[in-house]
GROMACS .gro file of N, CA and C in nm:
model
  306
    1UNK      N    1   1.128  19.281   5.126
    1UNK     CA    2   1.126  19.387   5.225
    1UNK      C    3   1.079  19.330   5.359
    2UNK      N    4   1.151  19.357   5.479
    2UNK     CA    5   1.147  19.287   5.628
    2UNK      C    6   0.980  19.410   5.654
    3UNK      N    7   0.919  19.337   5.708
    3UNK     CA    8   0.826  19.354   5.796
    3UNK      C    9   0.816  19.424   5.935
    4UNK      N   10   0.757  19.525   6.021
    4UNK     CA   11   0.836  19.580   6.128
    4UNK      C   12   0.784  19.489   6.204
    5UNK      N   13   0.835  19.412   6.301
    5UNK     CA   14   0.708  19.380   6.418
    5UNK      C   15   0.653  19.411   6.453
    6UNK      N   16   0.540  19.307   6.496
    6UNK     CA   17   0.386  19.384   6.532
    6UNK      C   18   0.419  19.406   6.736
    7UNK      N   19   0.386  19.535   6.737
    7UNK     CA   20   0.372  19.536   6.896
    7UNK      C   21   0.309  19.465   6.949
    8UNK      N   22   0.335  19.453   7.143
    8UNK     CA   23   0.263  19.366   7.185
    8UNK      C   24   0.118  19.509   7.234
    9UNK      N   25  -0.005  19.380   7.275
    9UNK     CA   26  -0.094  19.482   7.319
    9UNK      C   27  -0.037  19.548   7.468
   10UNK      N   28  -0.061  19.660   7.494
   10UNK     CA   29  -0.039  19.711   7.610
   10UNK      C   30  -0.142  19.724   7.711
   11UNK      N   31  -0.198  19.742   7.801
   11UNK     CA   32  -0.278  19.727   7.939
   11UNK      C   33  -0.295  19.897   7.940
   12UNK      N   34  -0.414  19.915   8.069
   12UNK     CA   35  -0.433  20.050   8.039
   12UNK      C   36  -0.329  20.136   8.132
   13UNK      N   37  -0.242  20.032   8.226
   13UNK     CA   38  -0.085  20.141   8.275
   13UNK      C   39   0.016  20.161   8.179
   14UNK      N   40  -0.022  20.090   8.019
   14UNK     CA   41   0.150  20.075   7.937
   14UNK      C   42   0.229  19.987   7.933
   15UNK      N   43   0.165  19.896   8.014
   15UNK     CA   44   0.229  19.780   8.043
   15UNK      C   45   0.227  19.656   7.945
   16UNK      N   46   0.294  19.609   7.867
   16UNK     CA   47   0.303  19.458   7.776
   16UNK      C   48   0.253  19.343   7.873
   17UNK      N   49   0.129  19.272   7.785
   17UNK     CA   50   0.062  19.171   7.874
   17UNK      C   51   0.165  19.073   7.950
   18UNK      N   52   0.346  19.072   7.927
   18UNK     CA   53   0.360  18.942   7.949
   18UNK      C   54   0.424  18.995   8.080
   19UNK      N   55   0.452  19.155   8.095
   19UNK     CA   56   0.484  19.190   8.225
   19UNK      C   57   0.390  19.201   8.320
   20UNK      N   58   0.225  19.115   8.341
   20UNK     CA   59   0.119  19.187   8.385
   20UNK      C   60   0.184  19.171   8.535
   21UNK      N   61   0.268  19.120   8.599
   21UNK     CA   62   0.272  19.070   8.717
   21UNK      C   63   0.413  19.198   8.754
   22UNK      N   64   0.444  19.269   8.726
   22UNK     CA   65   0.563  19.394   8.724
   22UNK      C   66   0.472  19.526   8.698
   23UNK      N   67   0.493  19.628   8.794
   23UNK     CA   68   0.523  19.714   8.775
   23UNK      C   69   0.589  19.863   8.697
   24UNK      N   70   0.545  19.826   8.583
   24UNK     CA   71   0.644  19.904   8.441
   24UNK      C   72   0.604  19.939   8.382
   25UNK      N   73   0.624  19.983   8.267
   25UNK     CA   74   0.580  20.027   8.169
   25UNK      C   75   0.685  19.983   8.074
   26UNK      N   76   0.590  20.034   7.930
   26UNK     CA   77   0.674  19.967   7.800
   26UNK      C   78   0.816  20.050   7.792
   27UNK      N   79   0.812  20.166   7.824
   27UNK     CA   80   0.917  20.232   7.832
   27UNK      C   81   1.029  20.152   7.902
   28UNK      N   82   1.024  20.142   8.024
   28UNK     CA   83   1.126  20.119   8.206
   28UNK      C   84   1.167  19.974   8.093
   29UNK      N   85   1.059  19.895   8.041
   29UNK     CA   86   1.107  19.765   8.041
   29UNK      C   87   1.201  19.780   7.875
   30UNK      N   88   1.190  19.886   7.828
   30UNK     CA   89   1.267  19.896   7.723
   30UNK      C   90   1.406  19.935   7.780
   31UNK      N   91   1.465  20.051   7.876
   31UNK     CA   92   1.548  20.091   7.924
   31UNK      C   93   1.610  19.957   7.985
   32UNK      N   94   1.573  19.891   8.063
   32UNK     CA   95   1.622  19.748   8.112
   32UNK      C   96   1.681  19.666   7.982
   33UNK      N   97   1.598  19.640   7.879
   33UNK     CA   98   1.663  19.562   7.773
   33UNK      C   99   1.797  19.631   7.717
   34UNK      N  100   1.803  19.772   7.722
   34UNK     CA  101   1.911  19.838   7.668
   34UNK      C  102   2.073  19.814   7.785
   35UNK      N  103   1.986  19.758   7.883
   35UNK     CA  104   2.152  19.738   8.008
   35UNK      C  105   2.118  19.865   8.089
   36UNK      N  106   2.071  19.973   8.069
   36UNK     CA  107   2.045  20.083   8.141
   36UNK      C  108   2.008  20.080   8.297
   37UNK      N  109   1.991  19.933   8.351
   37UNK     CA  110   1.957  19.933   8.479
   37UNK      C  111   2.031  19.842   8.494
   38UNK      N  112   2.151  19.752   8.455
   38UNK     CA  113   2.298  19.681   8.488
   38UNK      C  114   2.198  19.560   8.432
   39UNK      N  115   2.303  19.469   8.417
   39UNK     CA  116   2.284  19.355   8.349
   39UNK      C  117   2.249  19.244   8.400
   40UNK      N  118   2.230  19.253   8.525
   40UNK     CA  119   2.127  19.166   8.579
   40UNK      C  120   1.983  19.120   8.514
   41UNK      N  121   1.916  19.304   8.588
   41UNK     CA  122   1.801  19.326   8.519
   41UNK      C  123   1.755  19.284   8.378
   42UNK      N  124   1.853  19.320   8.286
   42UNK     CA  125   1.876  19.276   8.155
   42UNK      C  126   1.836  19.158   8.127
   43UNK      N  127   1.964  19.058   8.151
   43UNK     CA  128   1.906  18.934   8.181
   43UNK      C  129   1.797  18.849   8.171
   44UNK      N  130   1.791  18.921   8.310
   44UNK     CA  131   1.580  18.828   8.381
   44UNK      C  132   1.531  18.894   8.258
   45UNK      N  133   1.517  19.008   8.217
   45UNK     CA  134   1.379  19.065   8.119
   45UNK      C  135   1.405  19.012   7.999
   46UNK      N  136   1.561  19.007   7.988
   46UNK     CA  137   1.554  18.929   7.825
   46UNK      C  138   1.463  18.790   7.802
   47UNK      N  139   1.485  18.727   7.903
   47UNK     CA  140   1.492  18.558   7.937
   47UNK      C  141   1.320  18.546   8.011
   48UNK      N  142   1.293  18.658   8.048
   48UNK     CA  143   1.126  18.650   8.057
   48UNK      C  144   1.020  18.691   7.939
   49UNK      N  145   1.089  18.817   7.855
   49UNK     CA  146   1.079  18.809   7.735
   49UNK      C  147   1.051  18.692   7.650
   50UNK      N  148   1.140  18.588   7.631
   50UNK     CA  149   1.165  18.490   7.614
   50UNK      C  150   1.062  18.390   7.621
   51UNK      N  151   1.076  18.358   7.761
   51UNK     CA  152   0.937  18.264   7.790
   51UNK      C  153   0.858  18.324   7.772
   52UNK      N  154   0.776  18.434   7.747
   52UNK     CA  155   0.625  18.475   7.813
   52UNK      C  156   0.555  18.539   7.682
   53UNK      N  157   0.650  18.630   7.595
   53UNK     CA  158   0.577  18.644   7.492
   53UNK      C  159   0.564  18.559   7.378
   54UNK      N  160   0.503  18.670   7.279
   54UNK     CA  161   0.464  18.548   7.136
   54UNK      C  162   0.610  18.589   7.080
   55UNK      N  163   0.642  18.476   6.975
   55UNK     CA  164   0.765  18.494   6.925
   55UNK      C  165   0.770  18.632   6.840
   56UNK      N  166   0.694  18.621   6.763
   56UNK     CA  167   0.682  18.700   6.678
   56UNK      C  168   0.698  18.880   6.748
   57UNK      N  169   0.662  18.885   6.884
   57UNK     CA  170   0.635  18.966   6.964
   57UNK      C  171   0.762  19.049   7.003
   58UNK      N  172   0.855  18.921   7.011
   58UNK     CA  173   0.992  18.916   7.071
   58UNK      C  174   1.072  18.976   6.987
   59UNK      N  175   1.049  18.984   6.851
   59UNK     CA  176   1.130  19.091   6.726
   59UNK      C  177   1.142  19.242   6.777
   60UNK      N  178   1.014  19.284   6.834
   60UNK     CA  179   0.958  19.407   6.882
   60UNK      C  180   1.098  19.476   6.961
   61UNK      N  181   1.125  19.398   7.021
   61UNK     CA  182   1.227  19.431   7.180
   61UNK      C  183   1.367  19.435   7.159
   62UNK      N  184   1.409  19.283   7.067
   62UNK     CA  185   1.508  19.214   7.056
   62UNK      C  186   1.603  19.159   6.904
   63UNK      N  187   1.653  19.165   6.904
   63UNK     CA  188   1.680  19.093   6.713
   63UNK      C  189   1.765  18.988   6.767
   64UNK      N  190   1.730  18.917   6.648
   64UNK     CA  191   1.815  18.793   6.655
   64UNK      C  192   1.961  18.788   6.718
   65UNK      N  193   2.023  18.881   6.677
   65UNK     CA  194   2.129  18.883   6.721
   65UNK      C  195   2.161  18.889   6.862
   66UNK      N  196   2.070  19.016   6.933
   66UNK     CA  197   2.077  19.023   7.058
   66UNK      C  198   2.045  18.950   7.131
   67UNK      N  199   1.966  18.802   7.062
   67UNK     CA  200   1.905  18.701   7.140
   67UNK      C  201   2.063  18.597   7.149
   68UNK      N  202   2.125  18.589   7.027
   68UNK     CA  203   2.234  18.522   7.072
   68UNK      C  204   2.359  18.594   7.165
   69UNK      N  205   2.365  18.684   7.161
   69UNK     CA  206   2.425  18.747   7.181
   69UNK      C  207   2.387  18.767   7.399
   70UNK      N  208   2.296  18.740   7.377
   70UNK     CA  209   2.260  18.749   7.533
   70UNK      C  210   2.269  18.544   7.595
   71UNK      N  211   2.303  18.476   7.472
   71UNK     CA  212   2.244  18.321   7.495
   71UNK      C  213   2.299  18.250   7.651
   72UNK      N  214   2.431  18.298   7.645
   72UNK     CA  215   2.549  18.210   7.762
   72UNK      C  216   2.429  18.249   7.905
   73UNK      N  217   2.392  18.386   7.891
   73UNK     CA  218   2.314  18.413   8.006
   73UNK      C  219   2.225  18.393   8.045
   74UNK      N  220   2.107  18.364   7.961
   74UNK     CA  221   1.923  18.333   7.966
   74UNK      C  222   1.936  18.223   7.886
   75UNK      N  223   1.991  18.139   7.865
   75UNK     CA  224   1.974  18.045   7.811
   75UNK      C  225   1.928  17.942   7.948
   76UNK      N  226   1.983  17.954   8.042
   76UNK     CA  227   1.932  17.865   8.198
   76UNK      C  228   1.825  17.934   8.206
   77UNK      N  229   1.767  18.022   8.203
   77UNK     CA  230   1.642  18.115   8.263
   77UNK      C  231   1.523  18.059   8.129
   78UNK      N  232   1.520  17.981   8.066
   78UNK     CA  233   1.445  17.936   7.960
   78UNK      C  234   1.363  17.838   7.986
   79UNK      N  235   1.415  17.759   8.057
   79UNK     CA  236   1.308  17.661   8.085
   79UNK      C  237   1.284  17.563   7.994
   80UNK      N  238   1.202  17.550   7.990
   80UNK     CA  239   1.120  17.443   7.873
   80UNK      C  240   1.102  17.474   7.743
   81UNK      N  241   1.156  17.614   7.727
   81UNK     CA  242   1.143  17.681   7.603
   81UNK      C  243   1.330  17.669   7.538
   82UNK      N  244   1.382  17.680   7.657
   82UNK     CA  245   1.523  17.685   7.540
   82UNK      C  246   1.596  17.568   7.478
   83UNK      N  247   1.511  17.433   7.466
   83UNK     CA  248   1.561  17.377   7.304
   83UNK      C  249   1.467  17.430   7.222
   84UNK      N  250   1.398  17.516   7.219
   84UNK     CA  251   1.314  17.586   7.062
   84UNK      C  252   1.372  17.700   7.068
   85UNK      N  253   1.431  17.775   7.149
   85UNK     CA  254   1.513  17.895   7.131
   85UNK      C  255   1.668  17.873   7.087
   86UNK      N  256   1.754  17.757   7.113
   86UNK     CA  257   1.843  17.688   7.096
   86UNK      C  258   1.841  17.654   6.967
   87UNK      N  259   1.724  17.626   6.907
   87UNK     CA  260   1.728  17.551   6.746
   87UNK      C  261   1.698  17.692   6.627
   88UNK      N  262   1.657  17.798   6.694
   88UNK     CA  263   1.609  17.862   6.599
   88UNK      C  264   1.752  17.941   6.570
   89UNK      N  265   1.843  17.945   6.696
   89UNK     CA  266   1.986  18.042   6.688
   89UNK      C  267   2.053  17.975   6.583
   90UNK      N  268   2.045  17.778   6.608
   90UNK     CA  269   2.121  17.778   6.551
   90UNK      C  270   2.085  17.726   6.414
   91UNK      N  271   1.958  17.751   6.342
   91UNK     CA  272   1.938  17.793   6.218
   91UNK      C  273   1.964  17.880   6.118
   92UNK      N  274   1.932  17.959   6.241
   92UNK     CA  275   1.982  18.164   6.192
   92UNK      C  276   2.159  18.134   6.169
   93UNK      N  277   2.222  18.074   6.270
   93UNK     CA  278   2.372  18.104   6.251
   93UNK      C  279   2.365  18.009   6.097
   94UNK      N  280   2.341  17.844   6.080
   94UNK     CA  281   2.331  17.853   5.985
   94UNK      C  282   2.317  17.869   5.837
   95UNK      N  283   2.227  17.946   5.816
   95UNK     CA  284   2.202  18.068   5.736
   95UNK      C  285   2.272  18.174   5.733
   96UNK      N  286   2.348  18.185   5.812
   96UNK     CA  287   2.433  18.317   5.836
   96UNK      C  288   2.358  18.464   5.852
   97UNK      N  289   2.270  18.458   5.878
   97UNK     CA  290   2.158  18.519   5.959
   97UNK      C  291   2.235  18.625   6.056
   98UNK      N  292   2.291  18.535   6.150
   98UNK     CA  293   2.342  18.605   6.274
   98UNK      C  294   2.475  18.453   6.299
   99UNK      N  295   2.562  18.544   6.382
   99UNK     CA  296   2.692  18.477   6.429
   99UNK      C  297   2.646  18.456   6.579
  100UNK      N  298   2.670  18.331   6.574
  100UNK     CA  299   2.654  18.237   6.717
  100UNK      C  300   2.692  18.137   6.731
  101UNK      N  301   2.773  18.152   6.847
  101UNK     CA  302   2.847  18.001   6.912
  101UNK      C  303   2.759  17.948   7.024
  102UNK      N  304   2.752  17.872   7.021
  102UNK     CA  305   2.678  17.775   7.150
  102UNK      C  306   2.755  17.742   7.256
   0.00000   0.00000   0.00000
């Protein structure tokens, strides 16, 4: 049986520690992950997502899938982090986990 993810802690505006530098709340930054503010936005939050929280954190927001599934785009916005985000996709594909092309 899958486990739910553990939330991240929130701040006393609602805010997820890894947005402390934004203006938001857990809500706004959920609506953004959904495309609800165009796919720009999307994007940057997926791919800051990405860098800034704990992995484990990142289940909360995102599933595997949607992480590949967003890859062609935040995969440049990764930094120093996307050969460990790069290796874990393509474990999961793999496994057949999730479908992903590189």
């Amino acid at each position: 049986m899958a486990t739910q993810p553990k939330a991240p802690p929130l701040d006393a505006q609602g805010r997820p520690y890894f947005l402390w530098s934004e203006d938001m709340d857990e809500q706004a930054f959920r609506e953004i992950l959904k495309g609800e503010q165009g796919q720009e936005l999307q994007v940057r939050y997926a791919a800051r997502l990405l860098r800034e929280a704990r992995v484990a954190e990142v289940w909360y927001y995102l599933t595997p899938q949607e992480v590949a599934d967003f890859w062609p785009a935040i995969a440049p916005r990764l930094g120093r982090l996307r050969e460990f985000w790069r290796s874990l996709l393509e474990a999961w594909n793999e496994s057949g986990k999730i479908s992903w092309q590189p």
